Amino acid sequence: MTAELVRGQNHTLPQTRLEIRISAGAPVVAGATLGDEHGTVHGVERIAHPGSPQLPGLEVSRQAAAEHRLAVDLDALPEGVHRVTVLLALPLEAGGPARFGAVAAPFVAVTGLEGAEIATFTLTGLDSESAVAALELYRRHGAWKVRAVGQGYAGGLAAMLADQGVDRAAELAGSIQEAVARGLARSVSPPPPRTPEGDRVRHPARPAPAQGGGQPPAGQPPAGQSPVGQSPVGQSPAGQPPAGQPPVGQPPVGPPAARQPEPPAAVPSGPIDYAHPRRQSAAPPPPPPAAPPAGPGQPAQPVAGDATGWSMDERLYNQIWGMFEDLARATAAYRSAVDFAESRMDQELERTLSDPRSRIGGAGDLAREQARAKRDELTGRAREALDRDLAQLTAESAVVEPALPAPYAGWDNPVWHAYRVPMEIPMALRIGDLHLPESAALRIPLLVRLPLERGIWIDSGRTASGAAALTDGDQLHRLAMESAVLHAARLLAVYPAGEFSVHVIDPAGSASAALAPLVRSGVLAGPPASGAGGVSSVLAQLTRRVDLVQMAIRAGAADSLPPDLDPAEQLLIVNDFPHGFDDRAVNQLRYLADEGPSVGVHLLMVADREDASAFGPVLDPLWRSLLRITPVADDHLADPWVGHAWTYEPLTTPPGSRVLELVLDRVAAARRGGPR
C-alpha cells in the first residue's frame, strides 16, 4: 500500500534500489545531495545536478523538465553517506515562473523498480520560494527511511545549498543554472497543451527482464533534464504526453493525489499489436478505425492518423509525437536493462572474487562464466522487447510517411510534385529527421510549431560535431546556406500567398550561389543586403516593425499601424555572422531574436560560433535563444522525457530533382496573382 506522506512524516523503505518520480507544474531543476548523519554535505563532489548528473548510487536528470525520474541505489552510495536529499529549483529562464506559488504543487513519488509506489508527497503551501528540499532518504539504525521535508527557500538554490553546509554555494548555484540554460537550449519542447480529453494515456513502465535480482528503472533518464527537449532545443515533433502526466512545462491535470501508480506492463509476446492500446481515442474526434485483420489471427494493420485530433493534420501531428515518445521510452527501457545487467554482473563478480580462495582454480572462471551468461540473457531479452517495439514503430512509420501533407513531408515525398499554395498555415513544419543509434533506420520527423516561437541557428562550425570536423570548412558553410535556403523555401511554401516575407543579409556576397533559387524565383522581399550599409538598413527596418507592432498591441490599436508596414510574417536570413556587424547591429540582432517571434519577425542564422568569439559572453543569450541545427548529421538534440542524444539529419532534395524550383515558381506565381 502506498504511504501518502505529509510534511515531516516518514516511512520505512522496503528496498534499496529505488526510483524517485517528480511531477511539477512547470519545468524544474531536479538534483540531490549526499550528506552525513547530520545532513552536512562535504563538497561539491557529493551533489548530483544537471551539470554533474551521476554519483555512485545516484543519477539525476541533465535538463529542466516538468517530469523527472531519479535513480537511487542506496547500497552503492559512498561510505559515510547517511542522507540523500532531493532538491527542486526553478530555472532562471526568461518568462518562466519565479516562485513555486505560481505553479501547481510539485508531486514526488518514491517507487520500486517495477513502478509500484512506496510513498508519495505533494509539496503544498509553497509561495515565494524558488527552491525546495522535497524529501530525504535517511539511514537510521541500519534501516533506510523516507521523510517528507518540503522546506522551501525564497533565496533560491544558493540559500538551500548553503543551508546544507556547502561552501561557495552561490557560485555552485550559478554553475548549475548555467548547465540548465545550456540544456534548455538543446532540448526539444513539446507542443502547447491541449484539453485533457485529447491527451495520450499514460505509458506503463516497461519492466526489464529480471532474474533473481529485480529490474532496472524503466525509462531511467540517462540524459534527462529540456532539448529538447529542447525536440532536441526548440519546438518538437507533434503529440501529447501521457494522461496523468502533464505536457512538459505545463500544470498536471488533476490533483497529484488522484494520480494512481502505474501497473507493471506485461512484456509483449506473439504477433505485433498495431491497435496502439496506449493511444486514447476520446474527444477530440477519435481516429479512424484500424484496417480489418489481414486474415484469421492476424493483427490489424497500422493506420495513418491513428491519434486524436480535430483534423487529419492534427491527428498526424499527434501521431508523430506519439511515435517519438514511444521510441524514446522503449530505448530508455532497453538501455536501463543493459546497464542493470552490466551492474549486476559486476556486483556478482565482486562478491565472488572478494574471497581470495575463489580466485584460484576453476571456481573463479566458473563464476565469471555464470555472471556473463546471466548478463547476456538479460541483455538478450531486453533486446527482444526493443526489437518488438521497433518493428511496430517501423510498420507505423511506413504507413504514416506516405500520408503526410507537404508541411510534414520530406522533399522526396511525391506530395510536393502536386504542391499548391495553401489557404491557411499548417500546425507545424518539418525541418529534419531524428534517430537513435539502436534504430538508425527508423527516422522520426522533427516538427516545429507554426508560427515559429524561436529563431533557428544553422551551425556552420567545424567543431560542432564529428561529421562536421571531417568536412571541409568551405563545403560545410555551403551546405549550411543551402540548408537555410531549403528551410526558407518550406516556410514560404506552407504560408498563404503574401503572408510570409523573406529578407537576406549577406554582408560579403559569399552566398550568391546558394541563394540563387530564391533570387531567381523572385520570392525575396528585396535583393540580398550586403556591406555594412545593407546590414544596418535591413536591421533598422525590422527593428522598426517590431517596435511599432509592440506599441500598437500594448495600446490596443492594432488597426492603426502605418500603411507602409508589411503585416506578413517576416524571416531574416543572416549569412556569415558576425561579418559586417558592428556593436549596434549585434544589439539589434539580439533584440530581434528576443522580441521578434512574438510579433512575427523570425531569425534564420548561418554562423560559426567561434567566428563571433570576439564578442565574448555578450552573445551567449543569443545562441541559447535559437534552435541549433546542423548542415550535417549530429547528435546534439535531446528529447523532453529521458534526454536521449538524438541524431539530427537535415532535409535535402533528391539528387537531380527540380522540386525546389517547382515549389518556388508556384509561390512566386501565387504572389503575382497567377494560378496557385
XYZ file of C-alpha atoms in Angstrom:
676
model
C 0.000 0.000 0.000
C 1.267 3.459 -0.912
C 2.064 5.764 2.009
C 0.762 9.280 1.308
C 3.070 11.416 3.412
C 2.546 14.867 4.855
C 5.329 17.283 5.769
C 7.574 15.753 8.462
C 6.170 12.217 8.185
C 8.468 9.269 7.469
C 8.082 5.761 6.105
C 10.366 2.718 6.073
C 11.755 1.748 2.671
C 11.349 -1.956 1.868
C 14.155 -1.993 -0.727
C 17.307 -0.124 -1.608
C 17.055 0.166 -5.403
C 14.539 2.932 -5.998
C 13.233 5.442 -8.483
C 12.074 8.917 -7.461
C 9.480 10.353 -9.811
C 8.754 14.064 -9.846
C 5.841 15.855 -11.497
C 5.695 19.648 -11.376
C 3.548 22.364 -12.870
C 6.464 23.844 -14.816
C 9.992 22.823 -15.809
C 12.086 22.423 -12.656
C 15.685 21.524 -11.913
C 15.983 18.250 -10.004
C 19.085 17.318 -8.028
C 20.198 15.533 -4.883
C 22.819 15.946 -2.202
C 24.620 13.278 -0.188
C 25.008 14.233 3.461
C 26.417 12.734 6.627
C 24.386 11.789 9.702
C 23.886 15.496 10.457
C 22.847 16.341 6.893
C 26.050 18.228 6.106
C 27.246 17.972 2.515
C 31.034 17.705 2.328
C 31.998 19.199 -1.012
C 30.555 19.656 -4.478
C 31.535 16.089 -5.368
C 28.568 14.936 -3.281
C 25.972 16.947 -5.191
C 24.224 15.485 -8.246
C 22.814 18.152 -10.562
C 22.341 18.721 -14.332
C 25.979 19.708 -14.769
C 27.210 16.596 -12.901
C 24.299 14.143 -13.007
C 25.953 10.905 -11.856
C 27.351 9.910 -8.490
C 27.898 6.416 -7.091
C 24.414 5.056 -6.434
C 22.642 8.151 -7.762
C 21.676 9.601 -11.132
C 19.599 12.708 -11.789
C 18.314 14.451 -14.904
C 20.508 16.530 -17.185
C 17.821 19.025 -18.119
C 14.996 21.003 -16.578
C 11.615 19.393 -17.175
C 8.171 19.135 -15.632
C 8.789 15.444 -15.008
C 11.867 13.654 -13.722
C 12.940 10.148 -12.797
C 15.888 9.887 -10.437
C 17.601 6.518 -9.974
C 18.875 5.627 -6.497
C 20.802 2.574 -5.284
C 21.239 3.060 -1.544
C 23.672 0.124 -1.289
C 26.013 1.760 -3.798
C 26.267 5.153 -2.080
C 29.717 6.267 -0.901
C 30.769 5.313 2.584
C 29.703 7.802 5.214
C 26.546 8.892 3.410
C 23.536 8.771 5.721
C 21.156 11.140 3.970
C 20.050 11.736 0.370
C 18.120 14.993 -0.026
C 16.100 15.535 -3.215
C 16.153 19.171 -4.321
C 13.902 21.074 -6.708
C 14.557 24.557 -8.076
C 13.017 26.770 -10.714
C 15.340 27.508 -13.657
C 16.266 31.131 -14.240
C 14.800 31.290 -17.736
C 13.225 34.382 -19.218
C 9.460 34.302 -18.945
C 9.410 31.330 -16.600
C 7.828 31.294 -13.136
C 9.964 32.852 -10.402
C 8.289 31.168 -7.414
C 6.658 27.842 -6.688
C 3.490 29.619 -5.583
C 2.831 30.453 -9.245
C 2.771 26.829 -10.414
C 0.914 23.676 -9.454
C 2.168 21.901 -6.332
C 5.040 19.512 -7.161
C 4.340 15.817 -6.607
C 7.083 13.358 -5.620
C 6.775 9.577 -5.558
C 9.292 7.002 -4.345
C 8.799 3.797 -6.311
C 10.353 0.398 -6.689
C 11.991 -0.670 -9.907
C 8.768 -2.293 -11.046
C 6.956 1.059 -10.806
C 4.863 0.395 -7.684
C 4.689 3.464 -5.458
C 6.117 3.141 -1.948
C 5.494 6.673 -0.708
C 4.196 9.918 -2.207
C 4.335 13.535 -1.127
C 2.603 16.627 -2.532
C 4.512 19.830 -1.761
C 1.687 22.180 -0.854
C 1.918 25.572 0.849
C 4.794 26.952 -1.220
C 4.641 30.636 -2.153
C 7.676 32.878 -2.670
C 10.160 30.012 -2.616
C 12.138 29.278 -5.792
C 13.916 26.198 -4.401
C 12.744 23.436 -2.101
C 14.146 20.372 -0.346
C 11.390 17.943 -1.330
C 12.207 14.813 0.633
C 15.122 12.912 2.076
C 16.158 9.295 2.279
C 17.994 8.720 5.537
C 19.574 5.804 7.401
C 18.538 5.125 10.986
C 19.791 2.093 12.949
C 20.864 0.370 9.748
C 17.486 0.797 8.002
C 16.628 3.327 5.293
C 13.554 5.544 5.546
C 12.000 8.356 3.533
C 10.867 11.618 5.120
C 8.672 14.301 3.541
C 10.526 17.600 4.024
C 9.005 20.349 1.874
C 11.384 23.046 3.136
C 11.306 25.980 0.731
C 13.886 28.740 0.231
C 12.983 32.201 -1.027
C 16.725 32.739 -1.553
C 16.708 30.035 -4.193
C 19.194 27.298 -4.896
C 22.113 29.157 -3.313
C 20.317 29.524 0.023
C 19.286 25.870 0.018
C 22.830 24.633 -0.674
C 24.273 26.984 1.936
C 21.822 25.600 4.483
C 23.347 22.158 3.914
C 26.850 23.396 4.598
C 28.068 23.690 1.015
C 30.999 26.065 0.572
C 30.706 28.743 -2.133
C 27.027 27.871 -2.537
C 26.218 30.918 -4.668
C 28.962 30.065 -7.173
C 27.795 26.453 -7.395
C 24.171 27.529 -7.811
C 25.218 29.779 -10.688
C 27.067 26.959 -12.435
C 24.037 24.678 -12.024
C 21.714 27.272 -13.564
C 24.182 27.747 -16.424
C 24.147 23.990 -17.103
C 20.359 24.106 -17.044
C 20.312 27.010 -19.520
C 22.531 25.031 -21.885
C 20.224 22.047 -21.552
C 17.105 24.112 -22.240
C 18.752 25.410 -25.392
C 19.231 21.884 -26.769
C 16.027 20.277 -25.572
C 13.047 19.555 -27.754
C 9.994 21.393 -26.411
C 6.591 19.733 -26.572
C 3.669 21.378 -28.358
C 1.250 23.623 -26.464
C -1.158 21.822 -24.124
C -4.497 20.547 -25.295
C -7.618 19.617 -23.435
C -7.324 16.661 -21.061
C -9.617 14.675 -23.325
C -7.016 14.893 -26.059
C -4.081 13.682 -24.018
C -2.411 10.389 -24.656
C -2.892 7.852 -21.908
C -0.007 7.185 -19.610
C 2.638 4.710 -20.632
C 3.037 1.966 -18.055
C 6.644 1.500 -17.093
C 8.078 -1.355 -19.114
C 9.947 -3.633 -16.690
C 13.210 -5.056 -17.879
C 13.560 -8.832 -17.807
C 14.569 -9.883 -14.336
C 16.110 -12.984 -12.899
C 16.863 -13.198 -9.253
C 17.516 -9.562 -8.783
C 14.757 -7.124 -9.609
C 14.614 -4.902 -12.642
C 16.224 -1.685 -13.774
C 14.288 1.534 -13.767
C 12.156 1.621 -16.884
C 12.926 4.738 -18.844
C 15.595 5.867 -16.378
C 16.848 9.182 -17.752
C 20.465 8.835 -18.800
C 20.446 12.410 -20.004
C 17.174 13.866 -18.823
C 16.980 17.464 -17.918
C 14.666 20.452 -21.957
C 16.442 19.595 -25.617
C 14.684 19.169 -26.433
C 13.629 18.545 -25.396
C 14.702 21.025 -26.279
C 12.962 18.494 -29.531
C 16.074 18.110 -29.326
C 16.175 22.797 -28.466
C 13.214 24.487 -29.961
C 9.888 23.052 -30.805
C 9.331 19.380 -31.335
C 7.584 16.664 -33.196
C 3.940 16.624 -32.522
C 1.991 14.804 -29.925
C 0.930 14.764 -26.362
C 2.376 13.391 -23.171
C 0.691 10.603 -21.289
C -2.537 11.293 -19.435
C -1.886 11.657 -15.766
C 1.359 13.336 -16.683
C 1.283 16.989 -17.776
C 2.718 18.190 -21.037
C 6.284 19.190 -20.305
C 6.283 22.658 -18.863
C 2.523 22.623 -18.158
C 0.499 22.008 -14.981
C -0.554 18.439 -14.283
C -4.161 17.522 -14.897
C -5.983 16.981 -11.625
C -4.590 16.878 -8.113
C -1.409 14.856 -7.657
C -3.079 12.733 -5.012
C -5.512 11.466 -7.621
C -2.763 10.008 -9.806
C -2.558 6.276 -9.447
C 0.602 4.160 -9.578
C 1.429 2.642 -12.901
C 0.880 -1.093 -13.113
C 3.774 -3.089 -14.500
C 3.400 -3.733 -18.195
C 3.489 -7.248 -19.482
C 6.392 -7.997 -21.782
C 4.920 -8.149 -25.283
C 4.840 -11.523 -26.926
C 3.326 -13.090 -30.011
C 2.209 -11.051 -33.030
C 2.757 -7.327 -33.097
C -0.338 -5.444 -31.946
C -0.927 -2.456 -34.194
C -4.027 -1.283 -32.353
C -1.949 1.010 -30.105
C -3.859 0.480 -26.856
C -1.800 3.268 -25.253
C -3.306 5.834 -27.592
C -6.544 7.418 -26.410
C -9.449 7.645 -28.806
C -11.742 10.070 -26.984
C -12.726 13.631 -27.806
C -11.405 15.365 -29.880
C -12.913 13.139 -32.554
C -11.447 9.644 -32.427
C -9.036 8.377 -35.052
C -10.372 6.271 -37.885
C -10.782 2.571 -37.095
C -7.869 0.317 -37.849
C -7.969 -1.693 -41.023
C -9.506 -5.149 -40.630
C -7.133 -8.005 -39.934
C -5.403 -9.451 -42.956
C -6.684 -12.880 -42.011
C -7.734 -15.015 -39.074
C -5.376 -14.458 -36.184
C -3.515 -11.658 -37.970
C -3.035 -8.223 -36.326
C -4.746 -5.127 -37.660
C -2.561 -3.012 -39.897
C -1.337 0.407 -38.709
C -3.342 3.409 -39.807
C -2.136 6.898 -40.697
C -3.845 9.381 -38.406
C -4.096 6.901 -35.506
C -4.305 9.657 -32.877
C -6.835 12.145 -31.613
C -7.394 15.479 -33.300
C -9.913 17.738 -34.995
C -8.377 17.284 -38.441
C -6.214 14.782 -40.237
C -3.254 17.175 -39.999
C -3.635 17.350 -36.230
C -4.008 13.581 -35.985
C -0.841 13.027 -37.976
C 0.906 15.693 -35.898
C -0.055 13.903 -32.685
C 0.763 10.503 -34.140
C 4.298 11.612 -34.986
C 4.724 12.929 -31.449
C 3.433 9.603 -30.126
C 5.965 7.685 -32.220
C 8.718 9.973 -30.930
C 7.695 9.320 -27.335
C 7.300 5.578 -27.846
C 10.781 5.282 -29.351
C 12.308 7.399 -26.570
C 10.761 5.334 -23.804
C 11.381 1.955 -25.453
C 15.047 2.821 -25.956
C 15.325 4.123 -22.390
C 13.937 0.844 -21.069
C 16.434 -1.113 -23.175
C 19.412 0.992 -22.101
C 18.331 0.771 -18.487
C 18.076 -3.004 -18.759
C 21.552 -3.240 -20.283
C 23.000 -1.009 -17.564
C 21.305 -3.119 -14.920
C 22.661 -6.339 -16.428
C 26.190 -4.942 -16.503
C 25.904 -3.626 -12.944
C 24.560 -6.931 -11.690
C 27.379 -8.852 -13.358
C 29.968 -6.543 -11.774
C 28.401 -6.940 -8.332
C 28.270 -10.732 -8.606
C 31.879 -10.897 -9.715
C 32.951 -8.565 -6.929
C 31.167 -10.659 -4.305
C 32.569 -13.904 -5.665
C 36.139 -12.772 -6.213
C 36.391 -10.859 -2.947
C 37.225 -14.203 -1.349
C 40.879 -14.989 -2.215
C 40.058 -18.718 -2.315
C 37.723 -18.177 -5.264
C 40.435 -16.585 -7.384
C 42.435 -19.775 -7.612
C 41.476 -22.743 -9.724
C 38.286 -23.175 -11.694
C 35.917 -21.519 -9.194
C 36.773 -18.024 -10.389
C 36.451 -18.956 -14.064
C 33.099 -20.619 -13.412
C 31.815 -17.555 -11.531
C 32.830 -15.311 -14.417
C 31.120 -17.542 -16.962
C 27.914 -17.699 -14.920
C 27.834 -13.934 -14.353
C 28.408 -13.222 -18.053
C 25.754 -15.761 -19.028
C 23.194 -14.032 -16.820
C 24.241 -10.687 -18.256
C 23.863 -11.946 -21.811
C 20.465 -13.478 -21.041
C 19.091 -10.258 -19.540
C 20.527 -8.163 -22.351
C 19.163 -10.515 -24.992
C 15.669 -10.470 -23.549
C 15.751 -6.685 -23.353
C 16.841 -6.522 -26.997
C 13.978 -8.820 -27.991
C 11.494 -6.481 -26.310
C 13.096 -3.481 -28.019
C 13.017 -5.213 -31.405
C 9.296 -5.865 -30.998
C 8.705 -2.189 -30.279
C 10.900 -1.162 -33.210
C 9.033 -3.497 -35.551
C 5.740 -1.905 -34.536
C 7.072 1.622 -34.949
C 8.732 0.798 -38.279
C 5.464 -0.573 -39.628
C 3.665 2.527 -38.405
C 6.260 4.817 -39.973
C 5.936 3.019 -43.311
C 2.230 3.871 -43.355
C 2.470 7.385 -41.928
C 5.247 8.774 -44.154
C 3.387 8.450 -47.489
C 0.265 10.003 -45.931
C 1.971 13.158 -44.652
C 0.887 16.537 -46.053
C 3.538 18.737 -47.652
C 4.487 20.679 -44.476
C 5.238 17.385 -42.661
C 6.781 15.569 -45.651
C 10.364 15.298 -46.819
C 11.442 16.719 -50.149
C 11.408 13.228 -51.666
C 7.692 12.776 -50.965
C 5.571 12.891 -54.165
C 3.147 15.259 -52.420
C 5.499 18.123 -53.303
C 5.074 17.476 -57.040
C 1.364 18.210 -56.634
C 2.037 21.262 -54.473
C -0.437 24.111 -54.407
C -0.153 27.294 -52.329
C -2.289 26.748 -49.203
C -5.122 28.950 -47.952
C -4.075 28.732 -44.281
C -0.929 27.943 -42.326
C -0.440 24.377 -41.000
C 0.131 23.391 -37.378
C 3.792 22.603 -37.872
C 6.665 22.298 -40.314
C 9.208 19.532 -40.761
C 12.809 20.717 -40.515
C 14.654 17.384 -40.354
C 14.642 13.833 -39.041
C 15.699 12.268 -35.733
C 17.016 8.803 -34.958
C 18.797 6.868 -32.223
C 21.794 4.502 -32.503
C 19.689 1.472 -31.569
C 17.350 2.137 -34.507
C 19.247 4.157 -37.102
C 16.877 3.119 -39.890
C 13.794 4.419 -38.063
C 13.522 8.160 -38.647
C 11.111 10.370 -36.710
C 10.174 13.687 -38.369
C 11.289 16.736 -36.384
C 8.407 19.192 -36.487
C 8.356 22.766 -35.209
C 5.136 24.562 -34.398
C 3.997 27.448 -36.538
C 4.222 30.372 -36.195
C 7.819 29.890 -35.099
C 8.328 30.549 -31.408
C 12.110 30.908 -31.626
C 14.678 31.506 -34.315
C 16.883 28.892 -35.973
C 20.673 28.753 -35.981
C 22.392 26.549 -38.562
C 25.819 25.889 -37.080
C 28.458 26.062 -39.813
C 31.378 25.479 -37.439
C 33.691 22.508 -37.922
C 33.835 21.901 -34.175
C 30.066 21.399 -33.995
C 30.223 17.615 -34.446
C 32.420 14.730 -35.560
C 30.898 14.741 -39.038
C 31.492 18.488 -39.333
C 35.128 18.096 -38.284
C 35.654 15.761 -41.240
C 34.097 18.212 -43.685
C 35.992 20.992 -45.418
C 35.170 24.396 -43.940
C 34.057 25.969 -47.227
C 31.936 22.948 -48.092
C 30.352 22.990 -44.636
C 29.415 26.648 -44.999
C 27.971 25.982 -48.453
C 25.879 23.113 -47.051
C 24.684 25.351 -44.228
C 23.498 28.068 -46.621
C 21.826 25.506 -48.893
C 20.040 24.145 -45.833
C 18.924 27.684 -44.910
C 17.514 28.179 -48.406
C 15.571 24.904 -48.164
C 14.102 25.899 -44.798
C 13.138 29.325 -46.130
C 11.528 27.724 -49.175
C 9.478 25.393 -46.986
C 8.291 28.309 -44.858
C 7.306 30.269 -47.957
C 5.508 27.224 -49.341
C 3.344 26.496 -46.301
C 2.085 30.052 -45.791
C -0.718 31.535 -47.879
C 0.372 33.844 -50.672
C 1.642 37.167 -49.394
C 1.625 36.163 -45.712
C 5.344 35.410 -45.387
C 8.282 37.585 -46.438
C 11.970 36.704 -46.534
C 14.879 39.135 -46.134
C 18.538 38.202 -46.573
C 21.691 39.715 -45.099
C 24.792 38.515 -46.955
C 27.455 41.090 -45.993
C 30.233 39.785 -48.250
C 28.037 38.383 -51.007
C 29.539 34.924 -50.424
C 26.223 33.063 -50.570
C 25.094 34.160 -54.026
C 25.220 30.623 -55.432
C 23.189 29.118 -52.600
C 20.670 31.985 -52.686
C 20.173 31.704 -56.453
C 16.865 29.731 -56.255
C 15.300 32.386 -54.007
C 16.634 35.304 -56.078
C 15.747 33.806 -59.458
C 12.172 32.990 -58.457
C 11.581 36.498 -57.107
C 10.189 35.387 -53.726
C 12.501 37.600 -51.642
C 11.248 40.860 -50.183
C 14.267 42.588 -51.726
C 17.769 41.878 -53.034
C 20.174 40.321 -50.506
C 21.670 43.125 -48.403
C 25.452 43.408 -48.499
C 28.032 45.571 -46.808
C 27.697 47.423 -43.526
C 25.085 49.757 -45.024
C 22.895 46.905 -46.155
C 23.134 45.206 -42.777
C 22.161 48.426 -40.991
C 19.231 49.126 -43.334
C 17.572 45.709 -43.019
C 18.047 45.546 -39.255
C 16.610 49.067 -38.842
C 13.584 48.163 -40.964
C 12.770 45.003 -38.983
C 13.529 46.619 -35.624
C 11.098 49.406 -36.502
C 8.458 46.835 -37.373
C 8.880 45.059 -34.012
C 8.673 48.374 -32.129
C 5.555 49.566 -33.955
C 3.661 46.292 -33.619
C 4.513 46.007 -29.932
C 3.350 49.573 -29.261
C 0.126 49.002 -31.203
C -0.630 45.829 -29.280
C 0.046 47.440 -25.909
C -2.140 50.390 -26.812
C -4.912 48.182 -28.134
C -4.650 49.893 -31.518
C -3.530 47.082 -33.814
C -5.582 48.598 -36.659
C -3.658 51.864 -36.613
C -0.318 50.620 -37.942
C 1.343 52.713 -40.689
C 0.216 51.752 -44.207
C 3.800 51.063 -45.296
C 4.245 48.340 -42.665
C 4.154 44.825 -44.113
C 1.692 42.775 -41.987
C 3.119 39.434 -43.180
C 5.346 37.231 -41.045
C 8.997 38.173 -41.627
C 12.020 35.871 -41.853
C 15.551 37.289 -41.767
C 18.303 35.028 -43.134
C 21.699 36.118 -41.825
C 24.779 34.691 -43.513
C 28.345 34.861 -42.259
C 27.565 36.432 -38.885
C 29.244 38.498 -37.399
C 30.954 39.763 -40.589
C 29.624 43.247 -41.314
C 28.057 43.645 -37.849
C 29.163 46.401 -35.501
C 28.110 46.625 -31.851
C 24.876 48.408 -32.692
C 23.941 45.815 -35.307
C 24.684 42.990 -32.871
C 22.382 44.568 -30.288
C 19.637 44.940 -32.896
C 20.015 41.294 -33.865
C 19.737 40.222 -30.229
C 16.638 42.395 -29.915
C 15.051 40.712 -32.936
C 15.868 37.268 -31.535
C 14.273 38.094 -28.174
C 11.284 40.230 -29.156
C 10.695 39.362 -32.794
C 8.929 35.970 -32.627
C 6.015 37.329 -30.580
C 5.219 39.881 -33.307
C 6.055 37.807 -36.374
C 9.763 38.512 -37.011
C 11.989 35.435 -37.080
C 15.721 34.734 -37.478
C 17.438 32.076 -39.551
C 21.169 32.433 -38.901
C 24.076 30.676 -40.565
C 27.051 31.175 -38.287
C 30.104 29.622 -36.704
C 30.136 30.489 -33.023
C 33.927 30.644 -32.988
C 33.843 33.463 -35.547
C 31.901 35.536 -33.029
C 34.164 34.728 -30.082
C 35.453 38.320 -30.042
C 32.111 39.452 -28.667
C 32.609 37.192 -25.645
C 29.704 36.181 -23.393
C 27.503 39.023 -24.639
C 26.241 36.682 -27.376
C 25.583 33.686 -25.114
C 21.885 34.613 -24.681
C 21.568 34.869 -28.468
C 22.887 31.369 -29.088
C 20.700 29.927 -26.324
C 17.589 31.614 -27.688
C 17.913 29.923 -31.082
C 17.117 26.375 -32.145
C 20.501 24.956 -33.147
C 20.585 22.569 -36.086
C 23.437 21.467 -38.326
C 24.014 21.039 -42.074
C 25.343 17.507 -41.468
C 24.208 14.710 -39.149
C 24.845 15.492 -35.481
C 23.604 14.051 -32.173
C 23.106 17.287 -30.236
C 19.328 17.289 -29.668
C 17.567 15.905 -26.579
C 14.014 14.695 -26.014
C 11.955 16.086 -23.107
C 11.359 12.746 -21.347
C 14.652 10.958 -20.788
C 17.115 13.239 -22.577
C 18.478 10.831 -25.196
C 21.042 12.341 -27.556
C 19.131 12.137 -30.853
C 20.943 12.370 -34.168
C 19.546 15.149 -36.324
C 19.537 14.654 -40.109
C 18.898 17.764 -42.237
C 16.408 17.616 -45.096
C 17.811 17.622 -48.623
C 16.283 17.475 -52.079
C 16.855 14.286 -54.097
C 19.864 14.480 -56.472
C 18.838 15.945 -59.812
C 15.373 16.899 -58.578
C 13.812 20.224 -59.595
C 11.227 20.129 -56.813
C 12.668 23.245 -55.163
C 12.375 25.302 -58.339
C 8.849 23.960 -58.917
C 7.678 24.962 -55.451
C 9.276 28.416 -55.544
C 7.857 29.137 -59.003
C 4.350 28.343 -57.767
C 4.849 30.505 -54.678
C 6.014 33.392 -56.884
C 3.095 32.913 -59.306
C 0.597 32.996 -56.433
C 2.126 36.245 -55.185
C 1.695 37.772 -58.620
C -1.940 36.701 -58.630
C -1.443 33.822 -61.041
C -2.531 30.174 -60.643
C -1.650 28.556 -57.356
